[in-house]
Amino acid sequence: MTRDVGLLLPEEARARRAELIALCAQAFGGAPWHEPPSGAVRTVDRLLDSAARRPDFRAAAALGPGGELLGLAAGWTDTALSGAAPAFELAELVVAPAHQGRGLGRALHDVLLASRPAGPALLMTLDVPELTDRYARWGWTVVDRRRPGRETQDYAVLRHP
């Protein structure tokens, strides 16, 4: 499979809104997320309407041989997870189901983290071994567990040096 993984400018991300929604709906519709299609729209709109307008927004995209979007990782600096000192937050990492298990998520992860400002990075994900074990293999450590807001599932907060 030919693929191109690199940084994506905010305006490029906005131009791919429909592709991003389709990607998130596919990836988050199944296990372990089981999100309804409306969740994909909310995720993408949050990314494009507010986050992508931030000067510290970073995104990495994986494109197929025809330029189609296969995956995306995005993040920005915030205090939402740290509660104190600003840290880079890996907010989204999504790969089309047909392309999972081939190292694409790791490639997106690595490109995004290489572009971040110096300092630690944080992320929050479902507290399930499928996800926390993967991030542990990539150098992340669980630093907190929580159930935010009206969520019915537990989440893990992880830190990368």
Short mmCIF file of C-alpha atoms in Angstrom, two decimals:
data_model
loop_
_atom_site.label_atom_id
_atom_site.label_comp_id
_atom_site.label_asym_id
_atom_site.label_seq_id
_atom_site.Cartn_x
_atom_site.Cartn_y
_atom_site.Cartn_z
CA MET A 1 0.00 0.00 0.00
CA THR A 2 1.35 3.40 -0.95
CA ARG A 3 0.82 6.02 1.70
CA ASP A 4 1.98 9.52 2.43
CA VAL A 5 2.09 10.67 6.06
CA GLY A 6 2.80 14.32 6.77
CA LEU A 7 1.59 17.45 8.44
CA LEU A 8 -1.76 18.89 7.41
CA LEU A 9 -2.38 22.63 7.49
CA PRO A 10 -5.59 23.82 9.17
CA GLU A 11 -7.04 25.07 5.88
CA GLU A 12 -6.32 21.68 4.29
CA ALA A 13 -8.14 19.99 7.18
CA ARG A 14 -11.14 22.29 6.73
CA ALA A 15 -11.21 21.51 2.99
CA ARG A 16 -11.45 17.79 3.86
CA ARG A 17 -14.39 18.16 6.27
CA ALA A 18 -16.62 15.60 4.53
CA GLU A 19 -13.74 13.09 4.33
CA LEU A 20 -12.94 13.64 8.01
CA ILE A 21 -16.55 13.02 9.02
CA ALA A 22 -16.67 9.81 6.98
CA LEU A 23 -13.34 8.67 8.44
CA CYS A 24 -14.43 9.32 12.04
CA ALA A 25 -17.82 7.69 11.48
CA GLN A 26 -16.12 4.52 10.18
CA ALA A 27 -13.42 4.37 12.84
CA PHE A 28 -15.49 5.35 15.87
CA GLY A 29 -18.65 3.46 14.88
CA GLY A 30 -17.17 0.10 15.87
CA ALA A 31 -15.50 -1.31 18.95
CA PRO A 32 -14.45 -0.04 21.38
CA TRP A 33 -16.09 3.34 20.77
CA HIS A 34 -19.54 2.49 19.33
CA GLU A 35 -20.23 6.16 18.54
CA PRO A 36 -23.29 7.11 16.47
CA PRO A 37 -22.67 8.96 13.17
CA SER A 38 -23.62 12.25 14.86
CA GLY A 39 -20.56 11.78 17.10
CA ALA A 40 -18.32 11.97 14.03
CA VAL A 41 -19.88 15.29 13.02
CA ARG A 42 -19.38 16.69 16.55
CA THR A 43 -15.75 15.48 16.63
CA VAL A 44 -14.89 17.00 13.26
CA ASP A 45 -16.73 20.25 13.93
CA ARG A 46 -14.87 20.62 17.26
CA LEU A 47 -11.59 20.10 15.44
CA LEU A 48 -12.33 22.42 12.55
CA ASP A 49 -14.45 25.13 14.16
CA SER A 50 -12.31 25.84 17.19
CA ALA A 51 -9.15 23.75 17.48
CA ALA A 52 -7.89 24.27 13.91
CA ARG A 53 -8.12 28.03 14.43
CA ARG A 54 -5.65 27.89 17.33
CA PRO A 55 -2.07 28.95 16.51
CA ASP A 56 -0.76 25.81 18.26
CA PHE A 57 -2.99 23.36 16.34
CA ARG A 58 -1.08 20.49 14.75
CA ALA A 59 -2.42 17.75 12.48
CA ALA A 60 -0.86 14.85 10.63
CA ALA A 61 -2.64 13.06 7.81
CA ALA A 62 -2.15 9.77 6.01
CA LEU A 63 -3.11 9.85 2.36
CA GLY A 64 -3.57 6.93 0.00
CA PRO A 65 -2.19 6.73 -3.55
CA GLY A 66 -5.16 8.66 -4.92
CA GLY A 67 -4.92 11.37 -2.25
CA GLU A 68 -7.75 9.86 -0.19
CA LEU A 69 -7.66 10.38 3.57
CA LEU A 70 -6.70 7.17 5.41
CA GLY A 71 -6.02 8.61 8.87
CA LEU A 72 -5.55 11.71 10.97
CA ALA A 73 -3.87 12.69 14.23
CA ALA A 74 -4.43 16.12 15.76
CA GLY A 75 -3.59 18.01 18.91
CA TRP A 76 -2.82 21.35 20.54
CA THR A 77 -1.46 22.82 23.75
CA ASP A 78 -3.98 23.10 26.58
CA THR A 79 -4.54 22.63 30.31
CA ALA A 80 -7.73 20.56 30.04
CA LEU A 81 -5.99 17.29 30.94
CA SER A 82 -3.18 18.60 33.11
CA GLY A 83 -5.34 20.94 35.14
CA ALA A 84 -2.32 23.18 35.60
CA ALA A 85 0.71 23.64 33.38
CA PRO A 86 0.03 23.67 29.63
CA ALA A 87 0.89 20.45 27.81
CA PHE A 88 0.48 19.26 24.24
CA GLU A 89 -2.69 17.18 24.05
CA LEU A 90 -3.03 14.47 21.44
CA ALA A 91 -6.76 14.96 20.95
CA GLU A 92 -7.55 12.67 18.00
CA LEU A 93 -5.92 9.68 16.37
CA VAL A 94 -8.11 7.94 13.82
CA VAL A 95 -7.36 5.43 11.06
CA ALA A 96 -9.86 4.02 8.57
CA PRO A 97 -10.74 0.46 9.66
CA ALA A 98 -9.56 -1.03 6.34
CA HIS A 99 -6.08 0.39 7.03
CA GLN A 100 -5.73 -0.43 10.72
CA GLY A 101 -3.09 -2.84 11.95
CA ARG A 102 -0.50 -1.76 9.37
CA GLY A 103 1.47 0.82 11.36
CA LEU A 104 -0.44 3.82 10.04
CA GLY A 105 -1.62 4.95 13.49
CA ARG A 106 1.93 4.79 14.80
CA ALA A 107 3.22 6.77 11.82
CA LEU A 108 0.59 9.48 12.37
CA HIS A 109 1.38 9.52 16.09
CA ASP A 110 5.11 9.92 15.47
CA VAL A 111 4.73 12.70 12.88
CA LEU A 112 2.35 14.63 15.13
CA LEU A 113 4.50 14.30 18.26
CA ALA A 114 7.62 15.31 16.32
CA SER A 115 5.87 18.58 15.39
CA ARG A 116 4.78 19.52 18.92
CA PRO A 117 6.44 22.11 21.10
CA ALA A 118 9.04 20.88 23.59
CA GLY A 119 7.65 19.34 26.75
CA PRO A 120 5.32 16.56 27.77
CA ALA A 121 2.26 15.39 25.88
CA LEU A 122 -1.00 14.10 27.32
CA LEU A 123 -3.94 12.20 25.90
CA MET A 124 -7.19 10.75 27.18
CA THR A 125 -8.67 7.54 25.82
CA LEU A 126 -11.08 4.83 26.85
CA ASP A 127 -9.58 2.84 29.69
CA VAL A 128 -9.51 -0.47 27.84
CA PRO A 129 -6.40 -2.63 27.33
CA GLU A 130 -6.77 -2.51 23.54
CA LEU A 131 -5.99 1.21 23.68
CA THR A 132 -3.91 1.71 26.82
CA ASP A 133 -1.59 -1.19 25.92
CA ARG A 134 -1.04 0.24 22.44
CA TYR A 135 -0.10 3.63 23.84
CA ALA A 136 2.16 1.99 26.43
CA ARG A 137 4.07 0.30 23.58
CA TRP A 138 4.48 3.77 22.06
CA GLY A 139 6.04 5.21 25.24
CA TRP A 140 2.97 6.53 27.08
CA THR A 141 2.29 6.00 30.80
CA VAL A 142 -1.11 6.09 32.53
CA VAL A 143 -1.08 8.96 35.04
CA ASP A 144 -4.78 9.21 35.92
CA ARG A 145 -8.13 7.53 35.48
CA ARG A 146 -11.42 9.40 35.38
CA ARG A 147 -15.01 9.39 34.22
CA PRO A 148 -15.60 12.84 32.73
CA GLY A 149 -18.95 14.60 32.74
CA ARG A 150 -21.87 12.42 31.77
CA GLU A 151 -19.72 9.63 30.37
CA THR A 152 -20.69 6.07 31.26
CA GLN A 153 -17.23 4.63 30.61
CA ASP A 154 -13.89 5.10 32.35
CA TYR A 155 -11.05 6.95 30.64
CA ALA A 156 -7.29 6.87 31.15
CA VAL A 157 -5.07 9.95 30.95
CA LEU A 158 -1.62 9.10 29.61
CA ARG A 159 1.60 11.09 29.49
CA HIS A 160 4.45 10.94 26.98
CA PRO A 161 7.82 12.35 28.04
#
